[in-house]
Amino acid sequence: MDDAATLLRDVFGFDGFRPGQGEIVEAVAAGQNVLAIMPTGGGKSLCFQLPALLRPGVTVVISPLIALMRDQVRGLREAGVAAGALTSGNTPEETEAVWQALEAGTLKLLYLAPERLAAGGTMQMLRRIGVGLIAVDEAHCVSQWGHDFRPDYLRIGELRRALDVPLAAFTATADRETQDEIVTRLFDGEEPARFLRGFDRPNIHLAFQPKDSPRRQILDFAAARRGQSGIVYCGTRAKTEGLARALSEDGHTACFYHGGMEAEDRRIVESRFAREDGLIVVATVAFGMGVDKPDIRWVAHADLPKSIEAYYQEIGRAGRDGGPAETLTLFGPDDIRLRRTQIDEGLAPPERRAADHGRLNALLGLAEALECRRKTLLGYFGEDAETCGHCDLCQTPVETFDATEAVRKALSAALRTGEWFGAGHLIDIVMGNETDKVRQKGHEQLPTFGVGREFDKRGWQAVFRQMMGHDLMRPDPERHGALRMTEAARPILRGEAAITLRRDTIARAQAKRRPAVKAMVSEEDAPLLSALKAKRRALAEAASVPAYIIFNDRTLIEMAETKPSNLDQMARISGVGAKKLDSYGADFLAVITGAAEEMHPTRRKLAGRDAGAVYDRLMQVQADLARGACGTEKPLSCSASLLAKVAERRPSLPEELERLLGERRSERFGAAFLDVLREAS
């Protein structure tokens, strides 16, 4: 793994792997078939990009969205890696450049959309260019019953067989059922090396709220995070447009995104979000896998997601840089009815519908949790976790009560009315409200009429919502959404089990604004961070790339906090690889120190490494001996590249050094150079 560590430092600018990355890189580089489930923001891309540089031939990367591919290609090129993409979004010049690189044998990574595999000449082209590895990003798209299913992903298994090369599949979230489907479809059922990395994203704050003036709740949440990039997910296209308008009227820079927009309009939003700081995108889940922006500081759900996997994937788009990020998910009984109906009316077979109800139940269990949300979420993914101490429930524990009697009253009302009515009518019955509908149906004569006057209407709405959340009652699509009791409710109804619910204490129109999130840097370092961001923005605009392609926020924050005073120190900043140091190091150093540092290009390649200090010492010795020990001989010197070779190779014997320097230079500098090298070892 020495070569991998060197590439990690010199190309990608990192001193070490994140937890779990190293062994995945080693397995992929060794040519094993691999299935890796890693959290969003956990460094999946590096796990195939770095092995691509270690393995012979071209690595083909199958990725689902053009925007994602373009960003990764830009980032690799900025790091000095030969990468390209063949997509429908290419200009003719871009496509020609990729073909030339393939013909010349210089391209290391080729990105393709799965739809490209359907084109007639693709297979012949891939056979001809010498593919050494296939990497599949977002591998869960192969699952036919997943919400991100892409039919052309089913062609990848055939591609692997035809090219007879190893395949590495990556995804952020896949339950056991989906993992097995990936193995069947991509690996023909032959077990790959599986890596399941921890799902915990401790930098992301988790919070849920029952809907109570939901537009105002979202506006308040955004107001406390003004100026920060965020995403608001909505259940309908119309809501994205209305909420984006409301955010704009509230002083935010906001736009909407959904599948009904023209492709060019969607591309404009994607491009703006990548380039602009502080933009809010209000979107349906159509705005998803292509989001590779590392400094999204918050994600809000104006409506309940489809499943716990969808929730995890969507909130995972926040804080990919490892910095603090926040989430808020709103939910209500209408959301639960909608999600149940979508499952029941879908085309999936009965066993799949049952599994989808289970996934929704897991999300509702998280929404209605009574203790630590992170512990509940990680428990679903099979991980044991300690109470986190900083989710909304840990920070503000909920008030609970024994709801067994209240739930039995609600169930009794449903049963005595034939399970033909929704929550509103059942609440009127238990509260004793003689509405026209109650009198018309004769329900004021029921034994359950008026038995629930201990709660007001809002209290009973909370009880019914939580009953639906605990899957004690489900809307029946064949009865126009009427609530029916599930098997899970029978033990409670018979007095064989008890249930505890939370006592909702939200006051209407009084949703509290949470305080602004913790500043990314101290007040003292904030002006420097702003100046570094301004420099980044100017360089990004000049190069027509997203700002984070230059450096991400975490790298700029480390610069602002450590304030490197020379390029050697700059090279030790996380995210500053050799190519980026060469391209941008002096510009950012000038912002920090107020003056540009001059450094020979050869020396700059050694910046931040031990060889750099050795080079400096050799250069000093050479200057002292340029005219010989007595100072009267004919001047003699070594080139910068020759000194760099000596500094990197560090020969320990005179004959080894002579082979590098030649006889004349070895005679003059050899003994002194060997002294320097011995001191450095």
Short mmCIF file of N, CA, C and O in Angstrom, two decimals, residues 241-321:
data_model
loop_
_atom_site.label_atom_id
_atom_site.label_comp_id
_atom_site.label_asym_id
_atom_site.label_seq_id
_atom_site.Cartn_x
_atom_site.Cartn_y
_atom_site.Cartn_z
N GLU A 241 -42.21 25.02 -6.37
CA GLU A 241 -42.27 26.37 -6.94
C GLU A 241 -42.80 27.37 -5.93
O GLU A 241 -42.26 28.48 -5.78
N GLY A 242 -43.84 26.98 -5.18
CA GLY A 242 -44.42 27.90 -4.20
C GLY A 242 -43.47 28.19 -3.06
O GLY A 242 -43.34 29.34 -2.61
N LEU A 243 -42.78 27.18 -2.57
CA LEU A 243 -41.87 27.36 -1.44
C LEU A 243 -40.62 28.12 -1.86
O LEU A 243 -40.09 28.94 -1.09
N ALA A 244 -40.14 27.89 -3.07
CA ALA A 244 -38.99 28.66 -3.57
C ALA A 244 -39.35 30.14 -3.66
O ALA A 244 -38.55 31.03 -3.31
N ARG A 245 -40.57 30.41 -4.10
CA ARG A 245 -41.02 31.80 -4.19
C ARG A 245 -41.09 32.43 -2.80
O ARG A 245 -40.66 33.57 -2.58
N ALA A 246 -41.62 31.68 -1.83
CA ALA A 246 -41.73 32.19 -0.46
C ALA A 246 -40.35 32.46 0.14
O ALA A 246 -40.14 33.47 0.83
N LEU A 247 -39.39 31.59 -0.11
CA LEU A 247 -38.03 31.80 0.40
C LEU A 247 -37.40 33.03 -0.24
O LEU A 247 -36.71 33.82 0.44
N SER A 248 -37.62 33.21 -1.54
CA SER A 248 -37.08 34.38 -2.22
C SER A 248 -37.68 35.66 -1.64
O SER A 248 -36.98 36.66 -1.41
N GLU A 249 -39.00 35.63 -1.39
CA GLU A 249 -39.66 36.80 -0.81
C GLU A 249 -39.17 37.08 0.61
O GLU A 249 -39.24 38.22 1.09
N ASP A 250 -38.63 36.04 1.26
CA ASP A 250 -38.11 36.20 2.62
C ASP A 250 -36.63 36.60 2.62
O ASP A 250 -35.99 36.59 3.67
N GLY A 251 -36.09 36.92 1.44
CA GLY A 251 -34.74 37.45 1.37
C GLY A 251 -33.65 36.44 1.06
O GLY A 251 -32.46 36.78 1.09
N HIS A 252 -34.02 35.19 0.75
CA HIS A 252 -33.02 34.18 0.41
C HIS A 252 -32.81 34.14 -1.10
O HIS A 252 -33.67 34.57 -1.87
N THR A 253 -31.67 33.61 -1.51
CA THR A 253 -31.46 33.29 -2.92
C THR A 253 -31.92 31.84 -3.10
O THR A 253 -31.28 30.91 -2.59
N ALA A 254 -33.05 31.65 -3.78
CA ALA A 254 -33.65 30.32 -3.86
C ALA A 254 -34.18 30.07 -5.27
O ALA A 254 -34.58 30.99 -5.98
N CYS A 255 -34.16 28.81 -5.68
CA CYS A 255 -34.76 28.41 -6.96
C CYS A 255 -35.36 27.01 -6.80
O CYS A 255 -35.11 26.34 -5.81
N PHE A 256 -36.18 26.58 -7.77
CA PHE A 256 -36.83 25.28 -7.67
C PHE A 256 -36.29 24.34 -8.73
O PHE A 256 -35.65 24.76 -9.71
N TYR A 257 -36.54 23.05 -8.52
CA TYR A 257 -36.04 22.02 -9.43
C TYR A 257 -36.98 20.82 -9.36
O TYR A 257 -37.24 20.31 -8.27
N HIS A 258 -37.46 20.38 -10.52
CA HIS A 258 -38.29 19.16 -10.54
C HIS A 258 -38.26 18.54 -11.93
O HIS A 258 -37.79 19.16 -12.90
N GLY A 259 -38.76 17.32 -12.04
CA GLY A 259 -38.68 16.56 -13.27
C GLY A 259 -39.52 17.12 -14.41
O GLY A 259 -39.34 16.72 -15.56
N GLY A 260 -40.45 18.04 -14.10
CA GLY A 260 -41.28 18.61 -15.15
C GLY A 260 -40.64 19.78 -15.88
O GLY A 260 -41.21 20.31 -16.83
N MET A 261 -39.46 20.20 -15.44
CA MET A 261 -38.77 21.32 -16.08
C MET A 261 -38.06 20.87 -17.35
O MET A 261 -37.73 19.70 -17.52
N GLU A 262 -37.81 21.83 -18.23
CA GLU A 262 -37.00 21.54 -19.41
C GLU A 262 -35.59 21.15 -18.97
O GLU A 262 -35.08 21.65 -17.96
N ALA A 263 -34.95 20.27 -19.74
CA ALA A 263 -33.62 19.79 -19.38
C ALA A 263 -32.63 20.94 -19.21
O ALA A 263 -31.80 20.94 -18.29
N GLU A 264 -32.72 21.94 -20.09
CA GLU A 264 -31.78 23.07 -20.00
C GLU A 264 -32.00 23.86 -18.72
O GLU A 264 -31.03 24.30 -18.07
N ASP A 265 -33.26 24.04 -18.31
CA ASP A 265 -33.55 24.75 -17.07
C ASP A 265 -33.01 23.98 -15.86
O ASP A 265 -32.51 24.58 -14.90
N ARG A 266 -33.11 22.66 -15.91
CA ARG A 266 -32.56 21.85 -14.81
C ARG A 266 -31.04 21.99 -14.75
O ARG A 266 -30.45 22.11 -13.68
N ARG A 267 -30.41 22.00 -15.93
CA ARG A 267 -28.95 22.14 -15.96
C ARG A 267 -28.51 23.48 -15.39
O ARG A 267 -27.49 23.58 -14.71
N ILE A 268 -29.30 24.51 -15.66
CA ILE A 268 -28.95 25.85 -15.14
C ILE A 268 -28.98 25.84 -13.61
O ILE A 268 -28.09 26.37 -12.95
N VAL A 269 -30.01 25.20 -13.03
CA VAL A 269 -30.10 25.13 -11.56
C VAL A 269 -28.93 24.32 -11.00
O VAL A 269 -28.29 24.72 -10.01
N GLU A 270 -28.62 23.18 -11.63
CA GLU A 270 -27.50 22.36 -11.17
C GLU A 270 -26.20 23.15 -11.20
O GLU A 270 -25.39 23.10 -10.26
N SER A 271 -26.01 23.90 -12.28
CA SER A 271 -24.78 24.69 -12.43
C SER A 271 -24.72 25.80 -11.38
O SER A 271 -23.68 26.04 -10.77
N ARG A 272 -25.84 26.48 -11.17
CA ARG A 272 -25.87 27.55 -10.16
C ARG A 272 -25.57 27.00 -8.77
O ARG A 272 -24.81 27.59 -8.01
N PHE A 273 -26.18 25.86 -8.45
CA PHE A 273 -25.99 25.30 -7.11
C PHE A 273 -24.53 24.91 -6.89
O PHE A 273 -23.99 25.06 -5.79
N ALA A 274 -23.89 24.39 -7.95
CA ALA A 274 -22.49 24.00 -7.83
C ALA A 274 -21.59 25.22 -7.61
O ALA A 274 -20.61 25.15 -6.87
N ARG A 275 -21.93 26.35 -8.24
CA ARG A 275 -21.03 27.50 -8.25
C ARG A 275 -21.32 28.54 -7.18
O ARG A 275 -20.41 29.22 -6.71
N GLU A 276 -22.60 28.69 -6.80
CA GLU A 276 -22.96 29.80 -5.92
C GLU A 276 -22.93 29.39 -4.45
O GLU A 276 -23.42 28.33 -4.08
N ASP A 277 -22.37 30.25 -3.62
CA ASP A 277 -22.45 30.06 -2.17
C ASP A 277 -23.81 30.55 -1.68
O ASP A 277 -24.31 31.59 -2.12
N GLY A 278 -24.43 29.79 -0.77
CA GLY A 278 -25.64 30.28 -0.13
C GLY A 278 -26.93 30.10 -0.91
O GLY A 278 -27.97 30.60 -0.50
N LEU A 279 -26.90 29.36 -2.02
CA LEU A 279 -28.13 29.14 -2.80
C LEU A 279 -28.96 28.02 -2.17
O LEU A 279 -28.42 27.00 -1.74
N ILE A 280 -30.28 28.22 -2.11
CA ILE A 280 -31.21 27.18 -1.64
C ILE A 280 -31.94 26.62 -2.86
O ILE A 280 -32.51 27.38 -3.65
N VAL A 281 -31.92 25.30 -3.00
CA VAL A 281 -32.70 24.65 -4.06
C VAL A 281 -33.87 23.92 -3.42
O VAL A 281 -33.67 23.10 -2.52
N VAL A 282 -35.08 24.26 -3.87
CA VAL A 282 -36.29 23.58 -3.39
C VAL A 282 -36.66 22.58 -4.48
O VAL A 282 -36.92 22.97 -5.62
N ALA A 283 -36.65 21.29 -4.13
CA ALA A 283 -36.68 20.28 -5.18
C ALA A 283 -37.50 19.06 -4.80
O ALA A 283 -37.74 18.78 -3.63
N THR A 284 -37.93 18.34 -5.83
CA THR A 284 -38.41 16.98 -5.62
C THR A 284 -37.18 16.07 -5.58
O THR A 284 -36.05 16.54 -5.76
N VAL A 285 -37.39 14.77 -5.38
CA VAL A 285 -36.24 13.87 -5.32
C VAL A 285 -35.54 13.73 -6.66
O VAL A 285 -34.51 13.06 -6.76
N ALA A 286 -36.08 14.38 -7.73
CA ALA A 286 -35.37 14.41 -9.00
C ALA A 286 -34.01 15.07 -8.85
O ALA A 286 -33.08 14.80 -9.61
N PHE A 287 -33.88 15.95 -7.85
CA PHE A 287 -32.60 16.60 -7.54
C PHE A 287 -31.92 15.74 -6.50
O PHE A 287 -32.18 15.86 -5.32
N GLY A 288 -31.08 14.82 -6.98
CA GLY A 288 -30.59 13.85 -6.03
C GLY A 288 -29.17 13.42 -6.23
O GLY A 288 -28.24 14.08 -5.79
N MET A 289 -29.00 12.30 -6.96
CA MET A 289 -27.70 11.66 -6.99
C MET A 289 -26.63 12.52 -7.65
O MET A 289 -25.45 12.30 -7.44
N GLY A 290 -27.04 13.50 -8.46
CA GLY A 290 -26.03 14.32 -9.11
C GLY A 290 -25.46 15.40 -8.21
O GLY A 290 -24.58 16.15 -8.63
N VAL A 291 -25.93 15.49 -6.98
CA VAL A 291 -25.48 16.55 -6.09
C VAL A 291 -24.16 16.12 -5.45
O VAL A 291 -24.13 15.26 -4.58
N ASP A 292 -23.07 16.73 -5.88
CA ASP A 292 -21.76 16.37 -5.36
C ASP A 292 -21.12 17.55 -4.61
O ASP A 292 -19.93 17.57 -4.38
N LYS A 293 -21.93 18.54 -4.27
CA LYS A 293 -21.43 19.74 -3.60
C LYS A 293 -21.08 19.40 -2.15
O LYS A 293 -21.94 18.95 -1.40
N PRO A 294 -19.83 19.59 -1.74
CA PRO A 294 -19.43 19.12 -0.41
C PRO A 294 -19.84 20.02 0.74
O PRO A 294 -19.84 19.59 1.88
N ASP A 295 -20.19 21.29 0.44
CA ASP A 295 -20.44 22.24 1.54
C ASP A 295 -21.91 22.62 1.68
O ASP A 295 -22.23 23.75 2.02
N ILE A 296 -22.82 21.66 1.43
CA ILE A 296 -24.24 21.88 1.73
C ILE A 296 -24.38 21.82 3.25
O ILE A 296 -24.05 20.82 3.87
N ARG A 297 -24.88 22.89 3.83
CA ARG A 297 -24.89 22.99 5.30
C ARG A 297 -26.19 22.50 5.91
O ARG A 297 -26.24 22.24 7.10
N TRP A 298 -27.27 22.38 5.11
CA TRP A 298 -28.52 21.88 5.68
C TRP A 298 -29.42 21.27 4.62
O TRP A 298 -29.35 21.63 3.44
N VAL A 299 -30.24 20.33 5.07
CA VAL A 299 -31.26 19.70 4.23
C VAL A 299 -32.55 19.66 5.03
O VAL A 299 -32.56 19.21 6.18
N ALA A 300 -33.63 20.15 4.43
CA ALA A 300 -34.95 20.09 5.09
C ALA A 300 -35.91 19.31 4.20
O ALA A 300 -35.83 19.36 2.98
N HIS A 301 -36.80 18.57 4.84
CA HIS A 301 -37.88 17.88 4.14
C HIS A 301 -39.19 18.55 4.50
O HIS A 301 -39.60 18.52 5.66
N ALA A 302 -39.83 19.17 3.51
CA ALA A 302 -41.13 19.78 3.75
C ALA A 302 -42.22 18.72 3.82
O ALA A 302 -43.33 18.99 4.30
N ASP A 303 -41.94 17.53 3.31
CA ASP A 303 -42.85 16.39 3.36
C ASP A 303 -42.05 15.14 3.73
O ASP A 303 -40.84 15.08 3.50
N LEU A 304 -42.75 14.15 4.26
CA LEU A 304 -42.09 12.91 4.69
C LEU A 304 -41.49 12.18 3.48
O LEU A 304 -42.16 12.01 2.47
N PRO A 305 -40.22 11.73 3.56
CA PRO A 305 -39.63 10.95 2.47
C PRO A 305 -40.35 9.62 2.28
O PRO A 305 -41.21 9.23 3.09
N LYS A 306 -39.97 8.88 1.24
CA LYS A 306 -40.66 7.63 0.90
C LYS A 306 -40.28 6.48 1.82
O LYS A 306 -41.08 5.56 2.02
N SER A 307 -39.07 6.49 2.33
CA SER A 307 -38.61 5.37 3.14
C SER A 307 -37.44 5.83 3.98
O SER A 307 -36.91 6.93 3.78
N ILE A 308 -37.01 4.97 4.89
CA ILE A 308 -35.87 5.33 5.73
C ILE A 308 -34.59 5.38 4.91
O ILE A 308 -33.71 6.21 5.16
N GLU A 309 -34.48 4.51 3.86
CA GLU A 309 -33.30 4.58 3.00
C GLU A 309 -33.28 5.89 2.22
O GLU A 309 -32.22 6.52 2.08
N ALA A 310 -34.44 6.30 1.70
CA ALA A 310 -34.50 7.56 0.96
C ALA A 310 -34.14 8.73 1.88
O ALA A 310 -33.40 9.63 1.48
N TYR A 311 -34.67 8.70 3.09
CA TYR A 311 -34.34 9.75 4.08
C TYR A 311 -32.84 9.81 4.32
O TYR A 311 -32.22 10.88 4.26
N TYR A 312 -32.22 8.65 4.56
CA TYR A 312 -30.80 8.62 4.86
C TYR A 312 -29.99 9.15 3.68
O TYR A 312 -29.03 9.90 3.86
N GLN A 313 -30.38 8.76 2.49
CA GLN A 313 -29.64 9.19 1.31
C GLN A 313 -29.79 10.70 1.10
O GLN A 313 -28.82 11.40 0.76
N GLU A 314 -30.98 11.22 1.31
CA GLU A 314 -31.23 12.64 1.06
C GLU A 314 -30.57 13.54 2.09
O GLU A 314 -29.98 14.57 1.75
N ILE A 315 -30.65 13.19 3.37
CA ILE A 315 -29.95 14.02 4.37
C ILE A 315 -28.44 13.89 4.21
O ILE A 315 -27.69 14.81 4.58
N GLY A 316 -27.99 12.76 3.63
CA GLY A 316 -26.56 12.54 3.45
C GLY A 316 -25.91 13.49 2.47
O GLY A 316 -24.68 13.54 2.37
N ARG A 317 -26.71 14.27 1.76
CA ARG A 317 -26.12 15.27 0.85
C ARG A 317 -25.61 16.49 1.61
O ARG A 317 -24.90 17.31 1.04
N ALA A 318 -25.94 16.59 2.87
CA ALA A 318 -25.43 17.69 3.70
C ALA A 318 -24.11 17.30 4.33
O ALA A 318 -23.88 16.13 4.65
N GLY A 319 -23.23 18.27 4.48
CA GLY A 319 -22.00 18.07 5.24
C GLY A 319 -21.06 17.03 4.69
O GLY A 319 -20.35 16.37 5.45
N ARG A 320 -20.97 16.90 3.38
CA ARG A 320 -20.06 15.90 2.81
C ARG A 320 -18.60 16.27 3.06
O ARG A 320 -17.71 15.43 2.95
N ASP A 321 -18.34 17.54 3.40
CA ASP A 321 -16.97 17.95 3.71
C ASP A 321 -16.59 17.64 5.15
O ASP A 321 -15.47 17.93 5.58
#
